[in-house]
C-alpha cells in the first residue's frame, strides 16, 4: 500500500503543483504577451486532450479536429453576436454542437479504418471550412468576425481573469478525462483500436464506443474553439485549415499519445512554435537540441538493438537538415511547412512514444514509482456462475449453411451440444469448422438454417448481440488487445461488474468498483496460470501465454458456452499439456465447451462427443473412440493426420 500512496502523491502532486504554479503566474507576471501565451496554452491543452482521444486511444488519424476548433469558435462567436447570448451559454453550445456533429460524422465513418477514416475526416474538415468561408451572411466570410468578450454575471473579464477561466476549464477537462480514460470507457476505446472484432465479441459495443469517443473528442475541440473566440475576439476561416491540423497532430505525437501530460507538452510546443520560427537564434538552438536528442535516441536504440539502422538514422538525417537549414535560411517563416514535415517525420520515426512517453519511463525509474499494487484475487466461485451440467440440449444447429460465393464452407450442419459437455469439432483444413463457430458467435450471418440456444434463436450476424447471450469465444488467429495489459484485457470483457454510471465515473467515484473488477480479473488470470503476468502488455507475452490469456478473457464473459477455435495451434509441448489442464478446469466449473482441435489425443482425452466435418458437411459423430475407428473419418481426415504426425 505504501507504494500506492507514494505514487498517488507524486502523480497527483505534480498535477496540483503544476496547476497552482500556472494559476499563480498572473500575480507575479503582468507582461501581456506572456499571459497571452499561457492563455493559449490552456486552450490548446483542452484541444489536444480532445484530439488525443481519437488519435491516441482510438488509434485513428483524425484530420477533422482543426475544423471542430473552428466550428466551436464560430458557434461561440455567433452565439454572442447574432443570438445575443452570454459567454456561459456560448461555452455550452460550442462543445454541444461539436459533440453532435462529431457523432454524426463518426456514424457513417464508423466502419472505416486507417486511411479511409482519415479521408472522411479530411472531407468533413474541407466542407466545414468552406461553409464557414462562404456563408457570408452569417459568418462574414473571409472578412472575419468580430467577437466581443461579454461580462460573466455582470463581471467584465480582464486578461488575467480570462486566463484563469481557461485554466479552470483545462483543470476540469483534465480531471474528468483522467477519470474517464482510466475507467472501463478508456479500456474500451483502446480495445477497439487493437481489435474491433474481439471488442464486439467481448460484449463491448464497438459501434457505440467509437461514436461516443469521437463525439467526446470533438466536443473538447468545440470547447477550445469557444475559448479561442473569446481570447482573440476576431475569427477568420483560414485559421482552421489543414496547416493547423498538421501542427495539432505534431503536438499530440510529439507530446506523447494516450497521456494528458503529453497533450499539455504538445500544447506548449504549439504555443511556442510561432516564436520559434520568427526568432532565428531560438530556432537554431531548438534544432541543435533536436539533433542531439535524435543522435542520443539513435545511439540508445542501436545499442539496445530496439531499432533498425535506417530507422535510427532517419531522424538524425532529418534533424541534421533542420540544423543545416537553420544556419542557411534567412527567413525560417517561409520554410515553415518543410520544417513541420521534418519534425513530424523525426518524431514519428524516432520517438513513437513521444516526449512524455519517454519521460514517464525515465521518471518512473528515477523516483522508483511502483505500479499500483493489485488486490488479492477474488474467489473463482464469486466470479464464475455454476452452470448445471444437465446433459440437456444447450446449443442446436439446424441445417446451418454459410456460403462464400461458390464456396459452401458450411453446408447444412445439424448438431446438438449438450450442457456440461466438451464437444469436439474436428476435420481437415478448410472443412468449415471455423466458419461454423463464426456463424454461431455472430461474426457471420448464416446463409440458411438456424442456431438455437436453450431452444431459442440466437441473434444472427452480430458478435456483440450473441455475446450478450452467454456465448464467449477465442479466435483461431489471436485477437488480443495488444497494447493493454493482461489484466486490462480480462477487465474489458468482465460482465456484470461495472455499474457505476458515467457521471460518477467522471467525478472519480469508481475506485471501489475498479478494485473489485481487478480482483475478479486476477482470479481468472490465476486460473490460466498468468497471475504474475497481470501487468505485462498482451503483445509482450509469449505465444502460449497469449493463447491462455484469450481463454481467461473469454471466461470474463461468465459464459455458459465457450467456443475454443484451435487453442492448441502452434503450441509447443509443455504449453499444450498446460492447455489440456486449463480446459479441464474450465469444464469442471460447468462451462459447456465447443473445442476445435487437431490433435486426436487431446480430443480423446477431453471430449465427450466429437463431430467430424468434411467439405462443410458432417461425416461422423459420436464418442471419440468410436469416431476414431470410423472408416470414413480415417479416409477423410485421420489418414492425413497420421501422415502428418509421421512426417513430424
Ligand atoms: P477450417 O476452420 O475447418 O479450417 P474454414 O471454416 O476456415 O475451415 O474454411 C472453410 C472454407 O470456407 C474454406 O474453403 C475457406 O477458404 C472458406 N472461407 C472461410 N472464410 C471465408 C471468407 N471470409 N471468405 C471467403 N471464403 C471463406
Ligand atoms: Mg479454422
XYZ file of C-alpha atoms and ligand atoms in Angstrom:
676
model
C 0.000 0.000 0.000
C 2.936 2.311 0.749
C 3.880 2.251 -2.917
C 0.346 3.266 -3.815
C 0.477 6.360 -1.622
C 3.851 7.389 -2.932
C 2.581 7.049 -6.443
C -0.603 8.919 -5.617
C 1.256 11.843 -4.065
C 3.869 12.082 -6.783
C 1.451 11.836 -9.687
C -1.396 13.903 -8.240
C 1.098 16.185 -6.558
C 2.718 17.005 -9.881
C -0.693 17.861 -11.311
C -1.721 20.080 -8.408
C 1.672 21.780 -8.228
C 1.720 22.404 -11.972
C -1.753 23.864 -11.882
C -1.077 26.033 -8.819
C 2.077 27.332 -10.430
C 0.248 28.216 -13.631
C -2.562 29.858 -11.686
C -0.091 31.981 -9.714
C 1.709 33.372 -12.749
C -0.536 36.455 -13.302
C 0.133 37.509 -9.695
C 3.819 37.894 -10.489
C 3.937 38.477 -14.232
C 1.991 41.305 -15.798
C 3.539 41.073 -19.233
C 0.505 40.797 -21.560
C 2.483 38.820 -24.135
C 3.439 36.106 -21.617
C -0.105 35.987 -20.292
C -1.400 35.627 -23.851
C 0.873 32.639 -24.423
C -0.276 30.992 -21.201
C -3.925 31.537 -22.096
C -3.272 29.907 -25.422
C -1.501 27.062 -23.642
C -4.639 26.333 -21.606
C -6.838 26.479 -24.726
C -4.574 24.241 -26.794
C -4.263 21.910 -23.812
C -8.022 21.287 -23.950
C -7.878 20.984 -27.735
C -5.101 18.387 -27.710
C -6.626 16.331 -24.897
C -9.634 16.060 -27.205
C -7.519 15.122 -30.206
C -5.680 12.503 -28.175
C -8.955 10.655 -27.596
C -9.189 9.821 -31.293
C -5.515 9.736 -32.232
C -4.139 8.091 -29.097
C -6.941 5.997 -27.684
C -8.945 5.125 -30.803
C -5.767 4.987 -32.859
C -7.404 6.775 -35.804
C -5.821 9.501 -37.884
C -8.228 12.345 -37.266
C -7.834 15.248 -39.691
C -11.038 16.986 -38.620
C -10.014 18.416 -35.287
C -8.982 21.852 -36.539
C -12.413 22.125 -38.153
C -14.072 21.376 -34.819
C -11.999 24.137 -33.253
C -13.319 26.446 -35.966
C -16.916 25.289 -35.603
C -16.697 25.784 -31.850
C -15.159 29.221 -32.281
C -17.802 30.385 -34.751
C -20.616 28.845 -32.698
C -19.471 30.741 -29.626
C -18.862 33.918 -31.618
C -22.268 33.820 -33.295
C -23.979 32.967 -30.019
C -22.918 36.314 -28.579
C -23.050 38.413 -31.771
C -26.152 37.107 -33.538
C -28.126 35.401 -30.768
C -27.161 37.877 -28.083
C -26.288 35.108 -25.618
C -23.696 35.339 -22.868
C -20.342 33.638 -22.538
C -21.573 30.713 -20.389
C -24.226 29.804 -22.973
C -21.715 30.141 -25.781
C -19.285 27.873 -23.955
C -22.009 25.243 -23.584
C -23.367 25.496 -27.129
C -19.959 25.245 -28.813
C -18.992 21.842 -27.357
C -22.594 20.609 -27.591
C -22.801 21.300 -31.323
C -19.387 19.723 -31.900
C -20.450 16.687 -29.889
C -23.455 16.230 -32.169
C -21.530 16.883 -35.387
C -18.703 14.622 -34.220
C -21.188 11.852 -33.527
C -22.875 12.342 -36.897
C -19.529 12.217 -38.664
C -18.475 9.102 -36.767
C -21.674 7.209 -37.587
C -21.004 6.769 -41.324
C -17.229 6.845 -40.895
C -17.574 4.107 -38.321
C -16.814 1.060 -40.395
C -13.845 2.860 -41.874
C -10.345 2.189 -40.664
C -6.993 3.875 -41.162
C -6.693 5.859 -44.391
C -10.415 5.818 -45.145
C -11.251 7.240 -41.763
C -8.577 9.902 -42.240
C -10.077 10.803 -45.619
C -13.587 11.005 -44.181
C -12.418 13.460 -41.525
C -10.434 15.387 -44.109
C -13.519 15.794 -46.300
C -15.509 16.924 -43.315
C -12.857 19.458 -42.487
C -12.816 20.829 -46.050
C -16.597 21.036 -46.051
C -16.785 22.803 -42.696
C -14.166 25.438 -43.501
C -15.712 26.086 -46.916
C -19.136 26.628 -45.368
C -17.704 28.982 -42.765
C -15.926 30.866 -45.526
C -18.820 31.071 -47.985
C -21.795 31.619 -45.699
C -21.012 35.294 -45.553
C -24.416 36.467 -44.353
C -23.816 34.530 -41.148
C -20.047 34.395 -40.648
C -18.919 37.445 -42.656
C -16.674 35.048 -44.597
C -13.091 35.963 -45.278
C -13.670 39.434 -43.931
C -13.656 37.941 -40.442
C -15.971 38.028 -37.450
C -15.527 40.436 -34.557
C -16.432 38.763 -31.267
C -16.837 40.789 -28.092
C -15.994 39.232 -24.755
C -19.196 39.758 -22.793
C -19.060 40.049 -19.000
C -19.944 36.949 -17.000
C -22.716 37.605 -14.463
C -22.031 41.305 -14.718
C -18.270 40.966 -14.211
C -16.073 42.080 -17.107
C -13.127 39.717 -17.600
C -9.696 41.286 -17.969
C -6.746 39.308 -19.300
C -5.828 37.523 -16.032
C -9.498 36.712 -15.332
C -9.927 35.186 -18.746
C -6.706 33.232 -18.299
C -7.995 31.831 -15.014
C -11.240 30.872 -16.692
C -9.339 28.939 -19.380
C -7.114 27.335 -16.761
C -10.098 26.317 -14.639
C -11.715 24.677 -17.657
C -8.452 22.917 -18.510
C -8.309 21.588 -14.942
C -11.907 20.401 -15.182
C -11.297 18.687 -18.524
C -8.074 17.180 -17.194
C -9.746 15.726 -14.123
C -12.801 14.314 -15.849
C -10.838 12.890 -18.770
C -8.326 11.301 -16.432
C -11.168 9.556 -14.621
C -12.899 8.558 -17.832
C -9.832 7.207 -19.570
C -8.770 5.191 -16.525
C -12.210 3.571 -16.397
C -13.859 0.863 -18.466
C -14.523 3.556 -21.076
C -10.846 4.218 -21.679
C -10.172 0.485 -21.809
C -12.974 0.033 -24.334
C -11.558 2.824 -26.541
C -8.166 1.149 -26.563
C -9.606 -2.326 -27.004
C -11.473 -1.348 -30.143
C -8.317 0.185 -31.526
C -6.435 -3.106 -31.138
C -9.212 -5.483 -32.181
C -12.713 -4.307 -33.078
C -13.793 -7.915 -33.628
C -12.752 -9.040 -30.173
C -14.243 -5.903 -28.615
C -17.624 -6.837 -30.017
C -17.171 -10.495 -29.147
C -16.466 -9.471 -25.538
C -19.818 -7.731 -25.349
C -18.421 -4.200 -25.533
C -20.171 -2.437 -28.409
C -17.525 -1.182 -30.819
C -20.119 0.934 -32.574
C -21.279 2.803 -29.524
C -17.862 3.395 -28.051
C -16.285 4.619 -31.245
C -19.051 7.138 -31.850
C -19.003 8.370 -28.257
C -15.217 8.667 -28.197
C -15.140 10.638 -31.407
C -18.024 12.868 -30.338
C -16.345 13.472 -26.997
C -13.003 14.379 -28.549
C -14.750 16.697 -30.993
C -16.701 18.387 -28.211
C -13.432 19.257 -26.478
C -12.338 20.754 -29.792
C -15.546 22.803 -29.676
C -14.925 23.953 -26.115
C -11.400 25.016 -27.011
C -12.895 26.805 -30.025
C -15.263 28.761 -27.803
C -12.403 29.927 -25.624
C -10.349 30.675 -28.738
C -13.090 33.013 -29.974
C -13.227 34.983 -26.726
C -9.467 35.034 -26.498
C -8.711 36.518 -29.929
C -12.076 38.279 -30.327
C -11.627 38.048 -34.069
C -12.201 34.954 -36.194
C -11.142 34.131 -39.728
C -11.949 30.918 -41.602
C -8.410 30.373 -42.811
C -7.182 29.953 -39.217
C -8.730 26.483 -39.076
C -7.356 24.822 -42.166
C -5.090 21.970 -42.983
C -1.883 23.580 -41.766
C -3.220 23.922 -38.231
C -4.288 20.283 -38.408
C -0.735 19.171 -39.155
C 0.534 21.233 -36.233
C -2.059 19.723 -33.910
C -1.091 16.195 -34.932
C 2.542 17.111 -34.445
C 1.669 18.366 -30.958
C -0.067 15.132 -29.949
C 2.597 12.851 -31.380
C 5.477 14.924 -30.037
C 3.954 15.293 -26.577
C 3.041 11.623 -26.383
C -0.121 9.755 -27.195
C -2.501 8.472 -24.527
C -1.259 10.945 -21.967
C -2.745 14.122 -20.514
C 0.735 15.429 -19.793
C 1.634 14.567 -23.353
C -1.225 16.733 -24.610
C -0.051 19.537 -22.340
C 3.549 19.325 -23.531
C 2.311 19.195 -27.111
C 0.208 22.305 -26.462
C 3.230 24.126 -25.037
C 5.148 23.237 -28.173
C 2.397 24.560 -30.437
C 2.124 27.785 -28.474
C 5.853 28.394 -28.659
C 6.150 27.374 -32.299
C 5.444 30.802 -33.901
C 8.090 32.418 -31.690
C 10.456 29.647 -32.529
C 10.004 30.253 -36.219
C 10.273 34.032 -36.049
C 13.430 34.083 -33.921
C 16.405 32.721 -35.795
C 18.667 32.168 -32.796
C 15.909 30.378 -30.900
C 15.309 28.173 -33.901
C 18.989 27.304 -34.182
C 19.112 26.359 -30.519
C 15.956 24.293 -30.905
C 17.288 22.462 -33.978
C 20.538 21.730 -32.173
C 18.613 20.248 -29.244
C 16.547 18.223 -31.711
C 19.657 16.881 -33.405
C 21.281 15.995 -30.092
C 18.136 14.166 -28.996
C 17.961 12.299 -32.308
C 21.610 11.231 -32.072
C 21.142 10.170 -28.476
C 17.962 8.213 -29.256
C 19.614 6.573 -32.275
C 22.638 5.541 -30.217
C 20.467 4.112 -27.488
C 18.195 2.299 -29.925
C 21.140 0.776 -31.786
C 22.961 -0.221 -28.601
C 19.855 -1.935 -27.241
C 19.032 -3.291 -30.695
C 15.484 -1.975 -30.425
C 15.707 -0.085 -33.729
C 16.920 -0.905 -37.210
C 19.880 1.163 -38.503
C 17.778 3.033 -41.085
C 15.058 3.691 -38.556
C 17.607 5.123 -36.140
C 19.402 7.223 -38.721
C 16.410 8.754 -40.456
C 15.550 11.193 -37.613
C 19.214 12.131 -37.324
C 19.302 12.998 -41.003
C 16.021 14.922 -40.749
C 17.212 16.887 -37.729
C 20.571 17.426 -39.444
C 18.696 19.018 -42.337
C 16.910 21.230 -39.838
C 20.189 22.373 -38.281
C 21.694 22.985 -41.721
C 18.581 24.885 -42.744
C 18.623 26.995 -39.600
C 22.137 28.168 -40.476
C 21.498 28.783 -44.182
C 17.943 30.041 -44.448
C 17.403 33.713 -43.688
C 13.664 33.617 -43.109
C 12.506 30.456 -41.374
C 8.853 31.564 -41.622
C 8.893 30.856 -45.353
C 10.052 27.329 -44.711
C 7.534 26.521 -42.016
C 5.780 23.696 -43.856
C 9.061 21.949 -44.629
C 10.108 22.417 -41.021
C 6.878 20.864 -39.714
C 7.315 17.989 -42.121
C 10.852 17.267 -40.922
C 9.831 17.479 -37.279
C 6.766 15.302 -37.698
C 8.789 12.734 -39.621
C 11.516 12.627 -36.972
C 9.099 12.250 -34.107
C 7.006 9.568 -35.771
C 10.060 7.502 -36.677
C 12.392 8.254 -33.794
C 10.189 8.897 -30.772
C 6.954 6.944 -31.283
C 6.082 7.196 -27.578
C 6.511 10.975 -27.628
C 8.309 13.157 -25.104
C 6.051 12.245 -22.196
C 6.051 8.556 -23.041
C 9.827 8.712 -22.801
C 9.819 10.982 -19.735
C 7.296 8.786 -17.936
C 9.617 5.783 -18.223
C 12.516 7.889 -17.010
C 10.641 9.414 -14.056
C 9.206 6.050 -13.025
C 12.719 4.689 -12.789
C 14.159 7.821 -11.197
C 11.603 8.029 -8.379
C 11.204 4.258 -8.215
C 7.458 4.579 -8.649
C 5.887 1.162 -8.377
C 2.829 0.428 -10.491
C -0.361 0.445 -8.413
C -0.487 -2.660 -6.253
C -3.065 -5.272 -7.151
C -5.729 -6.600 -4.806
C -5.916 -10.246 -3.761
C -7.726 -12.325 -6.379
C -11.409 -12.931 -5.797
C -12.590 -16.499 -5.299
C -13.381 -18.229 -8.561
C -16.871 -19.148 -7.359
C -17.678 -15.481 -6.876
C -16.543 -14.692 -10.411
C -17.966 -17.571 -12.414
C -21.522 -18.810 -12.026
C -22.023 -22.567 -11.547
C -23.833 -23.906 -14.594
C -25.655 -27.204 -14.052
C -24.234 -29.940 -16.293
C -27.639 -31.408 -17.099
C -26.815 -33.036 -20.410
C -29.867 -31.285 -21.867
C -29.512 -29.692 -25.330
C -27.878 -26.285 -24.923
C -26.963 -25.302 -28.461
C -28.677 -26.703 -31.536
C -27.701 -26.159 -35.152
C -30.415 -26.947 -37.699
C -29.410 -27.304 -41.348
C -26.932 -24.493 -40.846
C -25.414 -23.125 -44.041
C -22.833 -20.483 -44.837
C -21.675 -19.938 -48.379
C -18.998 -17.550 -49.623
C -19.825 -17.030 -53.270
C -19.482 -20.508 -54.700
C -17.686 -21.937 -51.646
C -20.051 -23.982 -49.480
C -17.970 -23.520 -46.321
C -20.772 -24.813 -44.095
C -23.312 -26.843 -45.991
C -26.274 -27.965 -43.915
C -24.945 -28.896 -40.484
C -27.315 -30.163 -37.793
C -25.933 -30.955 -34.384
C -26.703 -30.666 -30.681
C -24.272 -29.535 -28.000
C -25.360 -30.689 -24.548
C -24.977 -28.717 -21.331
C -21.820 -29.684 -19.479
C -20.173 -31.438 -22.428
C -16.912 -30.771 -24.140
C -17.982 -31.111 -27.749
C -15.144 -31.677 -30.184
C -15.224 -30.331 -33.716
C -12.626 -31.872 -35.999
C -11.990 -32.205 -39.698
C -9.376 -31.431 -42.335
C -8.286 -27.852 -43.046
C -10.982 -25.940 -44.872
C -13.741 -28.303 -43.757
C -15.764 -25.443 -42.287
C -15.031 -25.683 -38.557
C -14.097 -22.028 -38.082
C -16.906 -20.883 -40.334
C -19.395 -22.882 -38.257
C -18.326 -21.252 -34.992
C -18.064 -17.874 -36.691
C -21.726 -18.176 -37.626
C -22.694 -19.359 -34.139
C -20.846 -16.491 -32.462
C -22.294 -13.915 -34.868
C -19.196 -12.951 -36.849
C -21.018 -14.136 -39.987
C -24.737 -14.330 -40.655
C -25.881 -17.792 -41.781
C -26.886 -18.310 -45.424
C -29.569 -20.696 -44.209
C -30.708 -22.746 -41.232
C -30.956 -21.911 -37.553
C -28.882 -21.600 -34.405
C -30.808 -22.198 -31.176
C -29.621 -21.665 -27.605
C -31.914 -23.174 -24.994
C -34.385 -23.701 -27.833
C -34.486 -20.007 -28.756
C -32.955 -18.471 -31.861
C -29.643 -16.693 -31.234
C -29.213 -13.257 -32.864
C -27.669 -13.535 -36.317
C -24.635 -11.751 -37.692
C -23.701 -9.733 -34.598
C -20.823 -10.732 -32.331
C -21.963 -8.105 -29.856
C -25.523 -9.387 -29.593
C -24.534 -13.046 -29.357
C -22.032 -12.131 -26.623
C -24.997 -10.867 -24.618
C -26.483 -14.388 -24.607
C -23.782 -16.154 -22.632
C -21.655 -17.309 -25.565
C -17.951 -16.447 -25.456
C -15.159 -17.429 -27.786
C -11.487 -17.321 -28.642
C -10.113 -16.893 -32.142
C -8.017 -19.160 -34.308
C -5.869 -16.129 -35.139
C -5.324 -14.416 -31.792
C -7.379 -11.283 -31.296
C -5.924 -9.797 -28.138
C -5.884 -6.130 -27.178
C -2.130 -5.924 -27.739
C -1.326 -2.627 -26.050
C -3.416 -3.355 -22.972
C -2.003 -5.269 -20.025
C -3.112 -8.855 -19.427
C -5.352 -7.800 -16.552
C -6.889 -4.999 -18.619
C -7.617 -7.468 -21.431
C -9.653 -9.507 -18.972
C -11.256 -6.424 -17.428
C -12.545 -5.234 -20.798
C -14.602 -8.411 -21.043
C -15.794 -8.621 -17.425
C -19.536 -8.958 -17.283
C -21.920 -7.818 -14.529
C -19.254 -5.937 -12.593
C -19.384 -2.384 -13.878
C -22.452 -0.498 -12.724
C -21.228 2.960 -11.752
C -22.894 5.422 -14.157
C -20.882 7.777 -16.323
C -21.352 10.980 -14.283
C -19.939 9.285 -11.178
C -17.047 7.854 -13.201
C -16.229 11.373 -14.392
C -16.164 12.505 -10.771
C -13.675 9.745 -9.978
C -16.071 7.682 -7.868
C -15.472 4.294 -9.459
C -12.428 3.202 -7.434
C -14.161 0.547 -5.357
C -15.693 -0.995 -8.448
C -12.397 -0.939 -10.342
C -10.724 -2.710 -7.439
C -13.427 -5.397 -7.388
C -13.004 -5.832 -11.129
C -9.254 -6.228 -10.739
C -9.771 -8.898 -8.083
C -12.160 -10.766 -10.381
C -9.818 -10.494 -13.361
C -6.924 -11.774 -11.238
C -8.937 -14.844 -10.286
C -9.332 -15.649 -13.992
C -5.666 -14.968 -14.746
C -4.815 -17.284 -11.866
C -6.990 -19.980 -13.425
C -4.864 -19.936 -16.586
C -1.578 -19.506 -14.706
C -0.936 -15.887 -15.664
C -1.403 -14.145 -12.326
C 2.203 -12.991 -12.149
C 1.986 -11.626 -15.699
C -1.038 -9.445 -14.907
C 0.734 -6.195 -15.729
C 2.585 -7.319 -18.837
C 1.302 -5.946 -22.101
C -0.528 -8.622 -24.057
C 1.738 -8.228 -27.063
C 4.819 -8.790 -24.897
C 3.594 -12.180 -23.617
C 4.855 -15.459 -25.038
C 2.681 -17.056 -27.686
C 1.425 -19.721 -25.302
C 0.585 -17.130 -22.658
C -1.326 -15.131 -25.257
C -3.445 -18.179 -26.067
C -4.197 -18.704 -22.363
C -4.970 -15.015 -21.890
C -7.580 -15.225 -24.610
C -9.260 -18.040 -22.686
C -9.207 -16.039 -19.439
C -10.665 -13.057 -21.263
C -13.455 -15.178 -22.749
C -14.231 -16.545 -19.275
C -14.680 -12.995 -18.009
C -17.923 -13.066 -20.006
C -19.120 -15.709 -17.487
C -20.134 -17.829 -20.459
C -22.499 -20.732 -20.402
C -20.998 -21.827 -23.719
C -17.307 -21.338 -24.510
C -16.039 -21.795 -28.061
C -12.325 -22.517 -28.465
C -11.109 -22.368 -32.070
C -7.870 -24.361 -32.242
C -6.469 -23.184 -28.906
C -3.545 -25.593 -29.285
C -2.489 -24.370 -32.728
C 1.208 -23.552 -32.679
C 1.729 -24.518 -29.029
C 4.889 -26.360 -28.030
C 4.510 -29.473 -25.882
C 4.621 -28.072 -22.312
C 2.101 -25.386 -23.250
C -0.144 -27.911 -24.974
C -0.177 -30.033 -21.816
C -0.961 -26.939 -19.736
C -3.798 -26.129 -22.129
C -5.408 -29.517 -21.548
C -5.315 -28.850 -17.800
C -6.858 -25.418 -18.249
C -9.672 -26.740 -20.410
C -10.371 -29.448 -17.873
C -10.520 -26.865 -15.074
C -12.968 -24.765 -17.058
C -15.042 -27.834 -17.834
C -15.150 -28.743 -14.133
C -16.729 -25.356 -13.482
C -19.726 -26.467 -15.536
C -18.980 -24.450 -18.664
C -20.062 -26.171 -21.873
C -17.261 -26.126 -24.431
C -17.014 -26.438 -28.199
C -13.440 -27.395 -28.923
C -11.930 -27.252 -32.397
C -8.769 -29.286 -32.228
C -6.364 -31.145 -34.475
C -4.552 -33.413 -32.042
C -6.558 -36.605 -31.736
C -5.028 -37.478 -28.353
C -6.197 -34.151 -26.910
C -9.638 -34.726 -28.385
C -9.854 -38.250 -26.921
C -8.740 -37.001 -23.555
C -11.156 -34.085 -23.265
C -14.217 -34.565 -25.414
C -17.488 -36.262 -24.536
C -18.683 -36.121 -28.140
C -16.924 -35.391 -31.410
C -18.397 -34.149 -34.662
C -16.310 -34.638 -37.774
C -16.693 -32.221 -40.682
C -15.556 -32.594 -44.245
C -16.373 -30.186 -47.041
C -18.872 -28.321 -44.857
C -20.847 -31.487 -44.048
C -20.926 -33.818 -41.050
C -19.387 -37.194 -41.877
C -19.407 -38.738 -38.408
C -20.410 -38.064 -34.832
C -20.102 -39.889 -31.522
C -17.749 -40.634 -28.632
C -14.093 -40.058 -29.613
C -13.129 -43.715 -29.521
C -15.933 -44.760 -31.866
C -15.304 -41.867 -34.236
C -11.610 -42.690 -34.395
C -12.388 -46.129 -35.832
C -14.950 -44.864 -38.363
C -13.612 -45.738 -41.864
C -14.983 -42.513 -43.396
C -13.138 -40.458 -40.787
C -9.930 -42.379 -41.318
C -10.173 -41.839 -45.048
C -11.067 -38.126 -44.966
C -9.063 -36.977 -42.014
C -7.177 -39.272 -39.724
C -5.154 -40.816 -42.538
C -3.844 -37.353 -43.285
C -3.195 -36.644 -39.613
C -1.257 -39.870 -39.193
C 0.821 -38.989 -42.261
C 1.426 -35.532 -40.810
C 2.482 -36.927 -37.460
C 4.839 -39.375 -39.143
C 6.345 -36.549 -41.123
C 6.770 -34.511 -37.930
P -11.489 -24.756 -41.105
O -11.633 -23.880 -39.932
O -12.210 -26.058 -40.942
O -10.060 -24.995 -41.480
P -12.821 -22.645 -42.521
O -14.156 -22.605 -41.893
O -11.865 -21.612 -42.098
O -12.175 -24.079 -42.354
O -12.958 -22.533 -44.081
C -13.886 -23.314 -44.820
C -13.897 -22.841 -46.246
O -14.503 -21.563 -46.329
C -12.520 -22.697 -46.862
O -12.582 -23.127 -48.187
C -12.258 -21.224 -46.767
O -11.418 -20.819 -47.828
C -13.647 -20.642 -46.930
N -13.781 -19.366 -46.214
C -13.724 -19.196 -44.883
N -13.921 -17.916 -44.541
C -14.106 -17.240 -45.700
C -14.349 -15.868 -46.047
N -14.444 -14.928 -45.097
N -14.476 -15.551 -47.355
C -14.380 -16.496 -48.305
N -14.152 -17.785 -48.058
C -14.013 -18.180 -46.788
Mg -10.230 -22.942 -38.742
